[in-house]
PDB file of C-alpha atoms in Angstrom:
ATOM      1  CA  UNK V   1     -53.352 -17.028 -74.276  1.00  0.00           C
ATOM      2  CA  UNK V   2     -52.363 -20.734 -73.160  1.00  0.00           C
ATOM      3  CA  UNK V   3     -48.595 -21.451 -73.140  1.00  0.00           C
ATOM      4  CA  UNK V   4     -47.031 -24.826 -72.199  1.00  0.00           C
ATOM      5  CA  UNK V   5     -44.742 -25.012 -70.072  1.00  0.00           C
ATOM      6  CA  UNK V   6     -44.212 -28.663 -70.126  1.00  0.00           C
ATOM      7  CA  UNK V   7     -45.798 -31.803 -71.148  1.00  0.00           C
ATOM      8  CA  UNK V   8     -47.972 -32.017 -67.842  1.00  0.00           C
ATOM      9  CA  UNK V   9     -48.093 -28.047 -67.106  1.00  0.00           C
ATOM     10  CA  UNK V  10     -50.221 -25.397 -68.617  1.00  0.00           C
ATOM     11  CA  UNK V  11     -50.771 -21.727 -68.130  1.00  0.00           C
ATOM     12  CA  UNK V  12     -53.472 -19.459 -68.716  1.00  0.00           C
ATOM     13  CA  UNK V  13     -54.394 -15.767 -67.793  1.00  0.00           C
ATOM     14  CA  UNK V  14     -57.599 -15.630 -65.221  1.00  0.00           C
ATOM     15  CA  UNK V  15     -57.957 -12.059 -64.987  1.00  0.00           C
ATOM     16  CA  UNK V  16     -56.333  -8.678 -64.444  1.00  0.00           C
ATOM     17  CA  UNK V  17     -54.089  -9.929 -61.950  1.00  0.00           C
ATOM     18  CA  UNK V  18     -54.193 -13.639 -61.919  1.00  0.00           C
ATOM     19  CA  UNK V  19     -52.442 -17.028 -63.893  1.00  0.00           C
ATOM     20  CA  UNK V  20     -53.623 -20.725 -63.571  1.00  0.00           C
ATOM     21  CA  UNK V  21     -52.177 -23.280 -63.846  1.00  0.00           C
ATOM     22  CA  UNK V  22     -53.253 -26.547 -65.249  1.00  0.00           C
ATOM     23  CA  UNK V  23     -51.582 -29.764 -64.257  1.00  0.00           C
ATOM     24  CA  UNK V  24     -51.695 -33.177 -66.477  1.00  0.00           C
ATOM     25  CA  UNK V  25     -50.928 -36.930 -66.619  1.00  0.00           C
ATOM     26  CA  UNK V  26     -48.224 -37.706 -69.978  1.00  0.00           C
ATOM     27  CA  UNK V  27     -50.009 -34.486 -71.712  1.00  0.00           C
ATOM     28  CA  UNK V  28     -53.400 -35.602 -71.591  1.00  0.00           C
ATOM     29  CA  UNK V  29     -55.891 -32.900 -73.125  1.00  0.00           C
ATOM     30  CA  UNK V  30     -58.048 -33.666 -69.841  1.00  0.00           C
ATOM     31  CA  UNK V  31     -56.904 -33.657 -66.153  1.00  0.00           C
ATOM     32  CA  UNK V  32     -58.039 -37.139 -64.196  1.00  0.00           C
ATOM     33  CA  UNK V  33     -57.837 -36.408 -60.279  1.00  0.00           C
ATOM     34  CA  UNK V  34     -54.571 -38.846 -58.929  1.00  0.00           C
ATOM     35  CA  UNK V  35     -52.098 -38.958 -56.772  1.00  0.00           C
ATOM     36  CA  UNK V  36     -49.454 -38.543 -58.987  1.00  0.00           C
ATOM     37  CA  UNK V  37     -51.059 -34.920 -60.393  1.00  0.00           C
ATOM     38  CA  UNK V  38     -52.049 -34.217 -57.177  1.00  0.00           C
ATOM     39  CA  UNK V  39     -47.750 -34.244 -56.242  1.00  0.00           C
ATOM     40  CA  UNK V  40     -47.146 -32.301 -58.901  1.00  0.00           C
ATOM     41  CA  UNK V  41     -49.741 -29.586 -58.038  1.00  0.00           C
ATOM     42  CA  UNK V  42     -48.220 -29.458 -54.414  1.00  0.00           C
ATOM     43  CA  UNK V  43     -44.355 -29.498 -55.555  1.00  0.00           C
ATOM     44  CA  UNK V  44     -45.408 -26.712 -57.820  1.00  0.00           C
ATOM     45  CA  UNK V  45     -46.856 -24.274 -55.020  1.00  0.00           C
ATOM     46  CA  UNK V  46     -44.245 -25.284 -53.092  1.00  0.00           C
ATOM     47  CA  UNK V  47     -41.816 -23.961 -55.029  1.00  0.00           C
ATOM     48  CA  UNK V  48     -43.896 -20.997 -56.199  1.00  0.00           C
ATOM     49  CA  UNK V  49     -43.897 -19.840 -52.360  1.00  0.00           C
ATOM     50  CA  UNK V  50     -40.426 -20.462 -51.954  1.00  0.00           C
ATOM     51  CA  UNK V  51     -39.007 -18.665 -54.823  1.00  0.00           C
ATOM     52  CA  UNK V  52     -41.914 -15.892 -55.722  1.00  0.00           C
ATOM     53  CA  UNK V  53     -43.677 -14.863 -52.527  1.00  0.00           C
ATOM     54  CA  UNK V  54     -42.817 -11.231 -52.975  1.00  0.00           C
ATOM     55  CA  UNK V  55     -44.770 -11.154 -55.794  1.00  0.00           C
ATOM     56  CA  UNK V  56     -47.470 -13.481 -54.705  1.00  0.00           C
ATOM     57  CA  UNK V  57     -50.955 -12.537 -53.132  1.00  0.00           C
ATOM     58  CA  UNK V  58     -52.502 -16.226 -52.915  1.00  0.00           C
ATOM     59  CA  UNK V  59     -52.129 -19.635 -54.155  1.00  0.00           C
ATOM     60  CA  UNK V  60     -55.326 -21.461 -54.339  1.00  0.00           C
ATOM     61  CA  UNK V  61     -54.312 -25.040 -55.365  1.00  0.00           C
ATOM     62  CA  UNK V  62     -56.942 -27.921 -56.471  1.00  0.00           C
ATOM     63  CA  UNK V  63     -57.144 -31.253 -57.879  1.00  0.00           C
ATOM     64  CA  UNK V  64     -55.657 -30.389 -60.522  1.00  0.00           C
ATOM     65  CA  UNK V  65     -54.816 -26.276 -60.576  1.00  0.00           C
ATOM     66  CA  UNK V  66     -53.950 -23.674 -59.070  1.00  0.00           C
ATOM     67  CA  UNK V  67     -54.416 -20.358 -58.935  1.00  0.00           C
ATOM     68  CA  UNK V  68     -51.870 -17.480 -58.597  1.00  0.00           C
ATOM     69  CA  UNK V  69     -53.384 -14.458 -58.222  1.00  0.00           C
ATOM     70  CA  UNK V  70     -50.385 -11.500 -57.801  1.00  0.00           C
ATOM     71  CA  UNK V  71     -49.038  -8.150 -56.949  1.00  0.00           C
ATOM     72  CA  UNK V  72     -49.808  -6.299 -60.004  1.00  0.00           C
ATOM     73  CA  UNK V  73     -47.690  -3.019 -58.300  1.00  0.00           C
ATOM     74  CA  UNK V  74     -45.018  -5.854 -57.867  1.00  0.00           C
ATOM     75  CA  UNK V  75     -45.194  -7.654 -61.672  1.00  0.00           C
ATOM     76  CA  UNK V  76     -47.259  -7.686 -64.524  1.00  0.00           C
ATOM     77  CA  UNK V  77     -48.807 -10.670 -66.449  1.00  0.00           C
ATOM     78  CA  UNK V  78     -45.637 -11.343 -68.823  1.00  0.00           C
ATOM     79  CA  UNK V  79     -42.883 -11.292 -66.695  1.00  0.00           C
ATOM     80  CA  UNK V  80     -44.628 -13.368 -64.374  1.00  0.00           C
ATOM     81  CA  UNK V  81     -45.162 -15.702 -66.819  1.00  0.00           C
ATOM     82  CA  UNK V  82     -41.625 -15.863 -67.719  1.00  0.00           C
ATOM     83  CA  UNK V  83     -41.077 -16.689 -64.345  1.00  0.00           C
ATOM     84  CA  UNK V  84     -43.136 -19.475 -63.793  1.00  0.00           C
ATOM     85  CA  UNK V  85     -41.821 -20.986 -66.879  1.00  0.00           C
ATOM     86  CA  UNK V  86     -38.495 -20.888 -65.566  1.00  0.00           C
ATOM     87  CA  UNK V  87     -39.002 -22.061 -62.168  1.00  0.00           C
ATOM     88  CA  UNK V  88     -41.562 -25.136 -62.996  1.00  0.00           C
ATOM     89  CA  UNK V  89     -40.061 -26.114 -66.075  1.00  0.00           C
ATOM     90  CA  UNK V  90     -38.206 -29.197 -64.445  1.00  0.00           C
ATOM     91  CA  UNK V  91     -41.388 -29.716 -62.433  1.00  0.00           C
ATOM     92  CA  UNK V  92     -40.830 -33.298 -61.505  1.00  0.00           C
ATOM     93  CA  UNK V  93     -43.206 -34.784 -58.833  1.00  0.00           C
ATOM     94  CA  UNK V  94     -40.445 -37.305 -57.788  1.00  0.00           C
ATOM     95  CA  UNK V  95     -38.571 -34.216 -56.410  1.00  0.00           C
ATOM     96  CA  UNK V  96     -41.615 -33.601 -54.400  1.00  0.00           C
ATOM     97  CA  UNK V  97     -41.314 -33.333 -50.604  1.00  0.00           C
ATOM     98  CA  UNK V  98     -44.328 -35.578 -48.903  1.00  0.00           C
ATOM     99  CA  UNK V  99     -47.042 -33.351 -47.279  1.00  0.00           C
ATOM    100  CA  UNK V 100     -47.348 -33.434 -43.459  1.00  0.00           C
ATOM    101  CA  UNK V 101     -49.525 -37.011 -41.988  1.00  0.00           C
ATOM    102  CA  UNK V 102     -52.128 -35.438 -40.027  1.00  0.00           C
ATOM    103  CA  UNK V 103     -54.207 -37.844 -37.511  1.00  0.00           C
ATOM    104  CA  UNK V 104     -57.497 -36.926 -37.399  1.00  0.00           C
ATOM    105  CA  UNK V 105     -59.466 -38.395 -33.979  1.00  0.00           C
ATOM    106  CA  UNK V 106     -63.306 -39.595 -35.265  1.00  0.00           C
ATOM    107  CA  UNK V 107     -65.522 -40.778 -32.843  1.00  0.00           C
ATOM    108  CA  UNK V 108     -67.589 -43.934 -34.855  1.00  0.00           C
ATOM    109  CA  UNK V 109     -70.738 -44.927 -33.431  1.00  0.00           C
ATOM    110  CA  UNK V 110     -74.189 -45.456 -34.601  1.00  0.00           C
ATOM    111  CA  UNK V 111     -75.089 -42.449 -32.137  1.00  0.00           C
ATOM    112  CA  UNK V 112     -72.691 -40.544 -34.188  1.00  0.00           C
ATOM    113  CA  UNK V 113     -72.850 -41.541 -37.678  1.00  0.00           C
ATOM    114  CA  UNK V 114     -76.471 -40.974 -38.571  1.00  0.00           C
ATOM    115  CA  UNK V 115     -75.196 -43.527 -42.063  1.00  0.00           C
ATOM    116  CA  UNK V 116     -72.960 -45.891 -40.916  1.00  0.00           C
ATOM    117  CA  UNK V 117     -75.881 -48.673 -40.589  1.00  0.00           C
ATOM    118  CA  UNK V 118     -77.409 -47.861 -44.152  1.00  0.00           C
ATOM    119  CA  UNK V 119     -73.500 -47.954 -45.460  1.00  0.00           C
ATOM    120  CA  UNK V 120     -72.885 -51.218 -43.962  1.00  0.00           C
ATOM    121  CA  UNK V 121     -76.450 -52.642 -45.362  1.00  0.00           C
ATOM    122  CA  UNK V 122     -75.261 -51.431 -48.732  1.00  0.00           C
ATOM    123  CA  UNK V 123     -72.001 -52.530 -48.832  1.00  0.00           C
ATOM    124  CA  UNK V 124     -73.373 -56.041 -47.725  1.00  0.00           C
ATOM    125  CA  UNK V 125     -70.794 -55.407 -44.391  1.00  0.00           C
ATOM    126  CA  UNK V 126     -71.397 -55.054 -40.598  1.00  0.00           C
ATOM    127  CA  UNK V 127     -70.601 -51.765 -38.951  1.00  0.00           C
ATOM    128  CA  UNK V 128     -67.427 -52.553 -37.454  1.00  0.00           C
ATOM    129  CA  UNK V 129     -66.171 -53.539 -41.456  1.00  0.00           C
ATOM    130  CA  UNK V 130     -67.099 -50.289 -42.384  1.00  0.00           C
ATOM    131  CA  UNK V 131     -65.182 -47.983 -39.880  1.00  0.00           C
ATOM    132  CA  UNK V 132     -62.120 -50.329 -40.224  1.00  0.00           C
ATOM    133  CA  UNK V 133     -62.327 -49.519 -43.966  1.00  0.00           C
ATOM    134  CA  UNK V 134     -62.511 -45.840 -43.595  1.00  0.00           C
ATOM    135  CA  UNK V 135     -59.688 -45.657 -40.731  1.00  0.00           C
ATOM    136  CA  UNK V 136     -57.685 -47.903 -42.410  1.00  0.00           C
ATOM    137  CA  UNK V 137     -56.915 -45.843 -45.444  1.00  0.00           C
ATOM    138  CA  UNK V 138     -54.816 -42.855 -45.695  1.00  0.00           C
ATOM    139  CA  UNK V 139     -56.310 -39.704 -47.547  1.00  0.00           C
ATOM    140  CA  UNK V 140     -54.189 -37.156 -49.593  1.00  0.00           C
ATOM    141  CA  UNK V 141     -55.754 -33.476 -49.228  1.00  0.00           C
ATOM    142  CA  UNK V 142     -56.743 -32.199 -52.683  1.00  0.00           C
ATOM    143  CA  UNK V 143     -58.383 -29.416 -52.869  1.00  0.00           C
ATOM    144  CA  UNK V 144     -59.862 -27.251 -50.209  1.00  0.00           C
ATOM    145  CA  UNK V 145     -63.408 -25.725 -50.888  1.00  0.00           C
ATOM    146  CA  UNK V 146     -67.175 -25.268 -50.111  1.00  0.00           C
ATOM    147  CA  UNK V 147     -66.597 -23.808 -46.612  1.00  0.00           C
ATOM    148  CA  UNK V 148     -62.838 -22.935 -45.328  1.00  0.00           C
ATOM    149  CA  UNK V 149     -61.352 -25.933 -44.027  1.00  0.00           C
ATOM    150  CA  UNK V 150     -63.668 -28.164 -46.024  1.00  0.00           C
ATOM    151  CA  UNK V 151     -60.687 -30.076 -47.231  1.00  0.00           C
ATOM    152  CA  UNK V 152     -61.537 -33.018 -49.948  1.00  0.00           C
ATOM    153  CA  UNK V 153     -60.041 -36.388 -48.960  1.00  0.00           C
ATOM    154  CA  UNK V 154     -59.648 -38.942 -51.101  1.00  0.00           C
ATOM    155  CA  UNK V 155     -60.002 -41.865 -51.888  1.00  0.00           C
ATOM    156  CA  UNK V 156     -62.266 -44.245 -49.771  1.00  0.00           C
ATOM    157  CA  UNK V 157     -62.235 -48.026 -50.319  1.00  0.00           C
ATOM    158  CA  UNK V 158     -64.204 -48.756 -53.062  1.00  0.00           C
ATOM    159  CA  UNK V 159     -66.778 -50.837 -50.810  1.00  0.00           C
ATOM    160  CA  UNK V 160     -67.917 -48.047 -48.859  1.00  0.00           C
ATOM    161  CA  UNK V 161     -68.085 -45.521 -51.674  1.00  0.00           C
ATOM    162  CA  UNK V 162     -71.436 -43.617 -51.114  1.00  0.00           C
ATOM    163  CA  UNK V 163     -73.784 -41.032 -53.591  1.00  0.00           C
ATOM    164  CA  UNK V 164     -74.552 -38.277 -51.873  1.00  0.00           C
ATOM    165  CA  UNK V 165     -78.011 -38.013 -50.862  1.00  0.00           C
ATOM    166  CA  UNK V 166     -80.939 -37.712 -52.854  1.00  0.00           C
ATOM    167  CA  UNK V 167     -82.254 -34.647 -50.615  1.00  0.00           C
ATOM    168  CA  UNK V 168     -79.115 -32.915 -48.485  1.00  0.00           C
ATOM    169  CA  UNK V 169     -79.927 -32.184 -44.536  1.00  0.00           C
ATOM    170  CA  UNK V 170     -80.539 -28.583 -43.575  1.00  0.00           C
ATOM    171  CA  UNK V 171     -77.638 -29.606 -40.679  1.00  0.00           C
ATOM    172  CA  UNK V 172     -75.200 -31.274 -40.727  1.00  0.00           C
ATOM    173  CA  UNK V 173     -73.117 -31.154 -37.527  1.00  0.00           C
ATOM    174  CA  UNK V 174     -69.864 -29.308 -36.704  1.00  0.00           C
ATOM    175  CA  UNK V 175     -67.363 -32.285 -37.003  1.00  0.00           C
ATOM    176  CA  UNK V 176     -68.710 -34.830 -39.033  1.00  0.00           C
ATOM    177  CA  UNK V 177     -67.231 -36.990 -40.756  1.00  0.00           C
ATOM    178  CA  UNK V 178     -68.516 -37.794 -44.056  1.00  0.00           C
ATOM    179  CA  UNK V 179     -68.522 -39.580 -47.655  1.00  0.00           C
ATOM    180  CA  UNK V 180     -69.695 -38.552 -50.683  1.00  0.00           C
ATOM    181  CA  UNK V 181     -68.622 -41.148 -53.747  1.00  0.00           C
ATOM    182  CA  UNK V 182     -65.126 -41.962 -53.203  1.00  0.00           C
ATOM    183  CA  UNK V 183     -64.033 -39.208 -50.767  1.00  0.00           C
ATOM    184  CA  UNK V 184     -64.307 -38.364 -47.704  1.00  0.00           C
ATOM    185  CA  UNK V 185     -64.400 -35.097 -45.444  1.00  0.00           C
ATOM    186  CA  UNK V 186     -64.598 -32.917 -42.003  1.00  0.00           C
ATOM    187  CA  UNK V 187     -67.291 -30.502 -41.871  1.00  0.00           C
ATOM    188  CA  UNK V 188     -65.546 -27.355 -40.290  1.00  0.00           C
ATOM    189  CA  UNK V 189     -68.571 -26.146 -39.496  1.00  0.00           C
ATOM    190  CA  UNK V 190     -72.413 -26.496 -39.103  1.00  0.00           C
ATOM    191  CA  UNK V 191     -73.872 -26.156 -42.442  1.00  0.00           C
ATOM    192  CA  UNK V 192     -76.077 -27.545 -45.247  1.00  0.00           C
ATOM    193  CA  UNK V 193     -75.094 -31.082 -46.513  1.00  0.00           C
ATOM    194  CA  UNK V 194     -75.876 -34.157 -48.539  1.00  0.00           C
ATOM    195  CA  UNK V 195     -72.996 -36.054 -47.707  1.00  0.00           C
ATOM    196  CA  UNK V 196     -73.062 -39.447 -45.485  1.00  0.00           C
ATOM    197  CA  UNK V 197     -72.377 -38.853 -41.676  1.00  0.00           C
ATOM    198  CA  UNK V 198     -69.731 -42.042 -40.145  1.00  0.00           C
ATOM    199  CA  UNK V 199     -68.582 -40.395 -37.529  1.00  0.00           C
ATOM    200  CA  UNK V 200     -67.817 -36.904 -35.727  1.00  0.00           C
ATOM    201  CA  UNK V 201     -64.417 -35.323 -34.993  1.00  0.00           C
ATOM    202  CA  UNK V 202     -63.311 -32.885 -32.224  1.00  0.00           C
ATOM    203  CA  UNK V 203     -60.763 -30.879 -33.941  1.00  0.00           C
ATOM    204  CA  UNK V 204     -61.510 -27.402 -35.424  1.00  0.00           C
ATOM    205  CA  UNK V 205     -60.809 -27.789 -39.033  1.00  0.00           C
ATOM    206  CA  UNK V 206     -60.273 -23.982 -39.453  1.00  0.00           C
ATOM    207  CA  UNK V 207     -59.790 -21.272 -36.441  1.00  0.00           C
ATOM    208  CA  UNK V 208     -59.484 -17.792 -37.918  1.00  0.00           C
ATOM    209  CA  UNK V 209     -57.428 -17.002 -34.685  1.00  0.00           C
ATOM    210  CA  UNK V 210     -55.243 -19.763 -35.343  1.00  0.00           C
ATOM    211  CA  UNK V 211     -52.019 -20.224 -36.957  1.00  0.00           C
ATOM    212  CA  UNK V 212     -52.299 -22.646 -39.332  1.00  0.00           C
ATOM    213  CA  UNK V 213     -55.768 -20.872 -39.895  1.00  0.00           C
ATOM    214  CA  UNK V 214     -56.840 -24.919 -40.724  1.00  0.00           C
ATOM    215  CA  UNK V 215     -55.421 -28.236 -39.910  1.00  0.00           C
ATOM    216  CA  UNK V 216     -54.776 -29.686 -43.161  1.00  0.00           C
ATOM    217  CA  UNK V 217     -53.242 -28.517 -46.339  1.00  0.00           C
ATOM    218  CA  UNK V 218     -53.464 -29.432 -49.435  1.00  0.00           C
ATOM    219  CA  UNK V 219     -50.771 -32.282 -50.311  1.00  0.00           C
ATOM    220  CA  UNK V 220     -51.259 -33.363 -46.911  1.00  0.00           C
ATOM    221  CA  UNK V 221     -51.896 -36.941 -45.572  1.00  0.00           C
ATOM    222  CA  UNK V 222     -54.895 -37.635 -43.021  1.00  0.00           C
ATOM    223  CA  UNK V 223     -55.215 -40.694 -41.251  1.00  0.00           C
ATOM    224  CA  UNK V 224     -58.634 -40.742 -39.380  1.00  0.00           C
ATOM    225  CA  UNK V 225     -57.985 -42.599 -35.863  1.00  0.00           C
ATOM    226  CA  UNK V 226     -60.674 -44.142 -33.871  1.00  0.00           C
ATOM    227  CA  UNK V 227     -61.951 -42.664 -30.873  1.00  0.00           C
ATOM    228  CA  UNK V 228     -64.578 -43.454 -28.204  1.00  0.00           C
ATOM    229  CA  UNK V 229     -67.429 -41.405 -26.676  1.00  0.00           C
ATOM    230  CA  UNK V 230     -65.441 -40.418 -23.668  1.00  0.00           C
ATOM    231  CA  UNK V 231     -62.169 -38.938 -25.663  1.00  0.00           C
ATOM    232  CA  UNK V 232     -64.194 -37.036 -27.934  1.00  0.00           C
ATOM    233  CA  UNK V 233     -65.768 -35.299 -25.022  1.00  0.00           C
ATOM    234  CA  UNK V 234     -62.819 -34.841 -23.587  1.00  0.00           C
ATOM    235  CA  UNK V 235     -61.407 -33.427 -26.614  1.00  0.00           C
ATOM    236  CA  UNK V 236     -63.706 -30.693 -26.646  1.00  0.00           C
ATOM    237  CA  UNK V 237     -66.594 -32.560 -29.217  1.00  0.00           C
ATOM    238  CA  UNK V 238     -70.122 -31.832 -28.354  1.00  0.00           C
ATOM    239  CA  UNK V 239     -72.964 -34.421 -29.927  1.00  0.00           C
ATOM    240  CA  UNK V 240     -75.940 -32.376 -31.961  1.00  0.00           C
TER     241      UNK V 240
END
């Protein structure tokens, strides 16, 4: 069963002990990926966590979603509901506090980003064009996926938007930094990948042991800040 809850805000049942929520743009039948949605999604779990965490197991926000998967010895699917209603009602992404700005070091080289001379070529820029492009943004987290801490950045200047390759590597390092269309991410770890390497961070992007267990949240900002080879040695980096 689907109930509104506002113009921009739907809710659905995903299972025994789970809701989702949809989020929307002026009632749109079908959710675009902005900013804008993307401040709604994080005022909502915001206030979900503040006001329902006894009854809460996980949040799993998105683009344009989230998940809340619940305490079923705590609630049950209709009061729940009722809840939600109540408290996101007056959802209102104006009201929205700004995620944390995260600086991100990335160590741009040719050594280090195995694409940043086939970017330039395509983009009809040199090198040094390129990484000033991609520093010179700043990214809103939305959604975190594929691999834990594998957050989704977007977006990238329009000029250095990239597909993602025709045939993904079997590695692609620990650290790198990447685009695929018009985002842009961290690898958190070494795995499988068709996105385009520019450059390689230090920083663990998720530490079990940790707390935070990763560096960036969704509704965060990340500005990536430009490092040379001797820093990101220094900051613990390793080149594959």
């Amino acid at each position: 069963m689907s109930t509104h809850i506002n113009d921009n805000i739907r809710l659905e049942a995903a299972g025994e002990n789970a809701l989702i929520l949809y989020f929307s743009d002026n009632g749109q039948a079908t959710a675009v990926i902005t900013p804008e949605i993307s401040s709604k999604v994080h005022q909502a779990e915001q206030l979900i966590r503040q006001h329902l965490s006894a009854e809460i197991v996980d949040l799993i926000p998105s683009y344009a979603s989230i998940l809340v998967v619940f305490n079923l010895l705590e609630i049950d699917h209709h009061h729940l509901r009722n809840k939600l209603k109540k408290l996101l009602k007056q959802c209102d992404n104006s009201n929205s506090r700004p995620g944390r700005l995260i600086e991100l070091p990335a160590y741009y080289s040719l050594e280090s980003g195995l694409d940043l001379a086939r970017i330039a070529k395509r983009a009809k820029l040199s090198v040094e064009q390129v990484i000033a492009l991609h520093q010179g943004q700043e990214y809103r987290v939305y959604a975190i996926g594929f691999a834990p801490g594998f957050a989704y950045l977007g977006e990238v200047d329009k000029r250095i938007a990239m597909p993602r390759l025709a045939t993904p590597r079997l590695k692609v390092p620990k650290g790198a930094v990447a685009i695929a269309d018009r985002q842009t991410a961290v690898y958190p770890a070494e795995s499988p990948g068709g996105w385009n390497i520019i450059a390689l961070c230090p920083l663990d992007m998720f530490n079990a042991q940790a707390e935070p267990i990763m560096t960036v949240a969704v509704g965060d900002r990340v500005k990536f800040v430009a490092i040379d080879k001797q820093q990101y040695v220094k900051l613990g980096g390793k080149l594959p």
